[in-house]
Amino acid sequence: MIRPGRFGPLYGILLFFILWQVAAAFVGTPLLFPEPMDVMRGLAYMTETGELFEHLGATLQRLLVPLAVGMPLGAVLGCAMGASRDVNAWFDPYMRMANSTPAIALIPFALLWFGVTELARYSLVFYVGVYVVALNARGGVAQVPRLRIKAANTLGVLGASAFFRVVVPSSFPAILAGVRTATGLCIMVVVAAEMLGAASGLGYLIIRGRQNYDPTLIFIGIFGLGILSILFDRGIAFAIERFMPRWSVRRRV
Amino acid sequence: MDDDWKRLRVSGLCKQFARGSVILSNIDLTVDRGAFMCILGPSGSGKSTLVDLIAGFEQPTGGTIAFDDSPVRGPGPDRVVIFQDIGNALFPWLTVQENAEFGLRNFVRNRRERRTRALEALELVGLDKDTHKFPSELSGGMKQRVQIARGLVMDPHVLIMDEPFAALDAITRRRMQYELKDLWQRTHKTVIFVTHDISEALILATDVTVLSSGPGARILDTFRPGLPDERDPADPAFIAAYRRVEALIGHVQDAGDAGRGEAR
């Protein structure tokens, strides 16, 4: 394992900014390649006006609302598919299709159907949230050690009771892995959707930067997305640790 | 389930899998209430299949399993199995206490009663100080103790132990054997203990059943070693019993090979 130094990744970040400054000075055309200080200034300005949070909030909302509905639904669907051959037979073709079609390819279709509305973006994120979590949940159910079910059975815990008390909790780690994958994928989808049609959000900011020849906007958008991703990932890890300590990585056998 | 049963009787038990391979043929076995029955057999002798049948995980192709005259069907808490696989037998998201209470949840409404009963069982195996720990924090021996407590909580007629100490290191295994023996002497719970370790069987058993090597395993002999309560592997009587079993298994391996040659 690599041991983080006293300042952790600080040196790396510092080096990155130095290289960036040097490269920007070398290119010499701020219209193509802004210096780090320009981006910082832009960032400070947008923070002051609150515009940054507006866009960050818009993207965040487009992720959270449909995921909050879609992921639990996906978990239920996936567990049902893992439990019943019939349910699996019904939904498996759709799952395969969804899994092998890039969600981004569906954006124009969603915009055609719902217009440039929140509904279009919500529906895309919802769809990704459902099928990714469902696939993981199904895999989790399939991988529950047979012995665990036998252990429940011999203690008189049978059938549906064994399913809810052993199979579902056993597949929890797989479902949580699905949650992480789904949020990652949905960030991509929502940004692409914002680029193709929206008047707010980080994706919109990036596109506006390109259209207005304002590369600082592009950079701010990219940084915003990086921060959003980290927040999501850390946030999920923190939530598991805090609210579901039983399923924290440390506890897994 | 009738509570004053006298013996568990396995008669004419056969198991044949769909592809036609015979695992067990014509097994007769009587386990008296309060006995410690060790079933000894080499690997591949169908010991685990026998456990699965008695526990109710599998249906026999022929024969019956009954407490006195009431036959058993399917798995149930009157025949709790203690499994060998220490990694998967416990529920890793539950604490020691919650693992021990697991079976009671479906049978005992009162939460406090569940707690005290689980705690009593954990006390019996010496884990009443570790109730809040998770399985990942326990050693192999401790995990098996939790499993035993989790079974005892159900107050089963029979505790079926399927090579429970085979995955432990030699020293822990020996300690667990003496602990189990002590536990049995205190509770007089009926035990069916499956093993391939002759000295383990002779340390623990009141009754020993020796299975032939499979396929189509059958019972070679059932006997009471008649050893004193305090078993000493260096005792001449112990050694004599050991030799007897070894001779049985050795002798049969030859006969088994010959038999197989004829049958197929």
mmCIF file of N, CA, C and O in Angstrom, chain B residues 12 20 32 41 59 66-67 87 90 110 114-115 118 150 178 198 202-203 210 231 234 242 244 248:
data_model
loop_
_atom_site.group_PDB
_atom_site.id
_atom_site.type_symbol
_atom_site.label_atom_id
_atom_site.label_comp_id
_atom_site.label_asym_id
_atom_site.label_seq_id
_atom_site.Cartn_x
_atom_site.Cartn_y
_atom_site.Cartn_z
ATOM 1 N N GLY B 12 -33.417 -48.081 6.445
ATOM 2 C CA GLY B 12 -33.400 -48.403 5.018
ATOM 3 C C GLY B 12 -33.169 -47.208 4.115
ATOM 4 O O GLY B 12 -33.649 -47.152 2.986
ATOM 5 N N GLY B 20 -28.182 -41.330 -11.607
ATOM 6 C CA GLY B 20 -28.114 -42.762 -11.361
ATOM 7 C C GLY B 20 -27.072 -43.185 -10.363
ATOM 8 O O GLY B 20 -27.057 -44.331 -9.940
ATOM 9 N N ASP B 32 -30.099 -42.951 20.245
ATOM 10 C CA ASP B 32 -30.896 -42.803 21.461
ATOM 11 C C ASP B 32 -30.843 -41.366 21.932
ATOM 12 O O ASP B 32 -29.854 -40.660 21.717
ATOM 13 N N GLY B 41 -16.350 -41.744 8.563
ATOM 14 C CA GLY B 41 -16.269 -42.272 7.204
ATOM 15 C C GLY B 41 -15.210 -41.542 6.424
ATOM 16 O O GLY B 41 -14.935 -40.372 6.704
ATOM 17 N N GLN B 59 -34.320 -34.972 -0.037
ATOM 18 C CA GLN B 59 -35.288 -36.039 0.168
ATOM 19 C C GLN B 59 -34.646 -37.380 -0.168
ATOM 20 O O GLN B 59 -33.977 -37.503 -1.193
ATOM 21 N N ALA B 66 -37.224 -40.938 11.384
ATOM 22 C CA ALA B 66 -38.334 -40.619 12.288
ATOM 23 C C ALA B 66 -37.873 -40.497 13.730
ATOM 24 O O ALA B 66 -36.959 -41.192 14.162
ATOM 25 N N PHE B 67 -38.506 -39.574 14.446
ATOM 26 C CA PHE B 67 -38.378 -39.544 15.893
ATOM 27 C C PHE B 67 -39.450 -40.505 16.412
ATOM 28 O O PHE B 67 -40.649 -40.227 16.272
ATOM 29 N N GLY B 87 -16.643 -19.662 7.298
ATOM 30 C CA GLY B 87 -16.740 -18.371 6.614
ATOM 31 C C GLY B 87 -18.165 -17.994 6.262
ATOM 32 O O GLY B 87 -18.514 -16.824 6.249
ATOM 33 N N LEU B 90 -22.184 -18.176 9.478
ATOM 34 C CA LEU B 90 -22.762 -17.085 10.263
ATOM 35 C C LEU B 90 -23.225 -15.967 9.345
ATOM 36 O O LEU B 90 -22.798 -15.866 8.204
ATOM 37 N N ASN B 110 -41.647 -12.489 22.230
ATOM 38 C CA ASN B 110 -41.116 -11.589 23.250
ATOM 39 C C ASN B 110 -39.630 -11.311 23.046
ATOM 40 O O ASN B 110 -38.793 -12.220 23.064
ATOM 41 N N ARG B 114 -36.141 -13.560 23.864
ATOM 42 C CA ARG B 114 -35.142 -13.906 22.854
ATOM 43 C C ARG B 114 -33.750 -13.545 23.340
ATOM 44 O O ARG B 114 -32.800 -14.314 23.202
ATOM 45 N N ARG B 115 -33.658 -12.345 23.891
ATOM 46 C CA ARG B 115 -32.349 -11.873 24.379
ATOM 47 C C ARG B 115 -31.775 -12.795 25.439
ATOM 48 O O ARG B 115 -30.633 -13.224 25.352
ATOM 49 N N ALA B 118 -30.791 -16.281 24.103
ATOM 50 C CA ALA B 118 -29.554 -16.240 23.316
ATOM 51 C C ALA B 118 -28.358 -16.053 24.242
ATOM 52 O O ALA B 118 -27.312 -16.693 24.065
ATOM 53 N N ARG B 150 -25.980 -20.660 18.526
ATOM 54 C CA ARG B 150 -27.128 -20.342 17.697
ATOM 55 C C ARG B 150 -28.029 -21.566 17.511
ATOM 56 O O ARG B 150 -29.247 -21.447 17.397
ATOM 57 N N TYR B 178 -12.662 -30.886 23.391
ATOM 58 C CA TYR B 178 -12.871 -31.036 24.834
ATOM 59 C C TYR B 178 -13.967 -30.107 25.334
ATOM 60 O O TYR B 178 -14.745 -30.459 26.230
ATOM 61 N N ILE B 198 -10.616 -40.301 13.231
ATOM 62 C CA ILE B 198 -10.946 -41.408 14.143
ATOM 63 C C ILE B 198 -10.765 -40.997 15.603
ATOM 64 O O ILE B 198 -11.635 -41.254 16.439
ATOM 65 N N LEU B 202 -13.433 -40.897 18.744
ATOM 66 C CA LEU B 202 -13.278 -41.702 19.966
ATOM 67 C C LEU B 202 -13.188 -40.835 21.219
ATOM 68 O O LEU B 202 -13.512 -41.281 22.304
ATOM 69 N N ILE B 203 -12.753 -39.593 21.056
ATOM 70 C CA ILE B 203 -12.738 -38.687 22.209
ATOM 71 C C ILE B 203 -14.160 -38.310 22.603
ATOM 72 O O ILE B 203 -14.485 -38.176 23.777
ATOM 73 N N VAL B 210 -19.515 -46.534 11.577
ATOM 74 C CA VAL B 210 -18.486 -46.425 10.548
ATOM 75 C C VAL B 210 -19.114 -46.668 9.188
ATOM 76 O O VAL B 210 -19.766 -47.691 8.960
ATOM 77 N N ARG B 231 -11.546 -39.279 28.426
ATOM 78 C CA ARG B 231 -10.875 -40.057 27.368
ATOM 79 C C ARG B 231 -9.408 -39.665 27.295
ATOM 80 O O ARG B 231 -9.060 -38.478 27.296
ATOM 81 N N ALA B 234 -3.931 -42.039 25.007
ATOM 82 C CA ALA B 234 -2.831 -42.967 25.279
ATOM 83 C C ALA B 234 -3.305 -44.202 26.035
ATOM 84 O O ALA B 234 -2.537 -45.149 26.226
ATOM 85 N N TYR B 242 -9.275 -47.530 18.477
ATOM 86 C CA TYR B 242 -8.723 -46.865 17.292
ATOM 87 C C TYR B 242 -8.353 -47.909 16.236
ATOM 88 O O TYR B 242 -8.697 -47.797 15.065
ATOM 89 N N ARG B 244 -9.414 -50.892 15.946
ATOM 90 C CA ARG B 244 -10.609 -51.573 15.453
ATOM 91 C C ARG B 244 -11.227 -50.796 14.270
ATOM 92 O O ARG B 244 -11.542 -51.369 13.221
ATOM 93 N N LEU B 248 -11.366 -51.737 10.240
ATOM 94 C CA LEU B 248 -12.632 -51.724 9.511
ATOM 95 C C LEU B 248 -12.519 -50.945 8.210
ATOM 96 O O LEU B 248 -12.882 -51.421 7.135
#
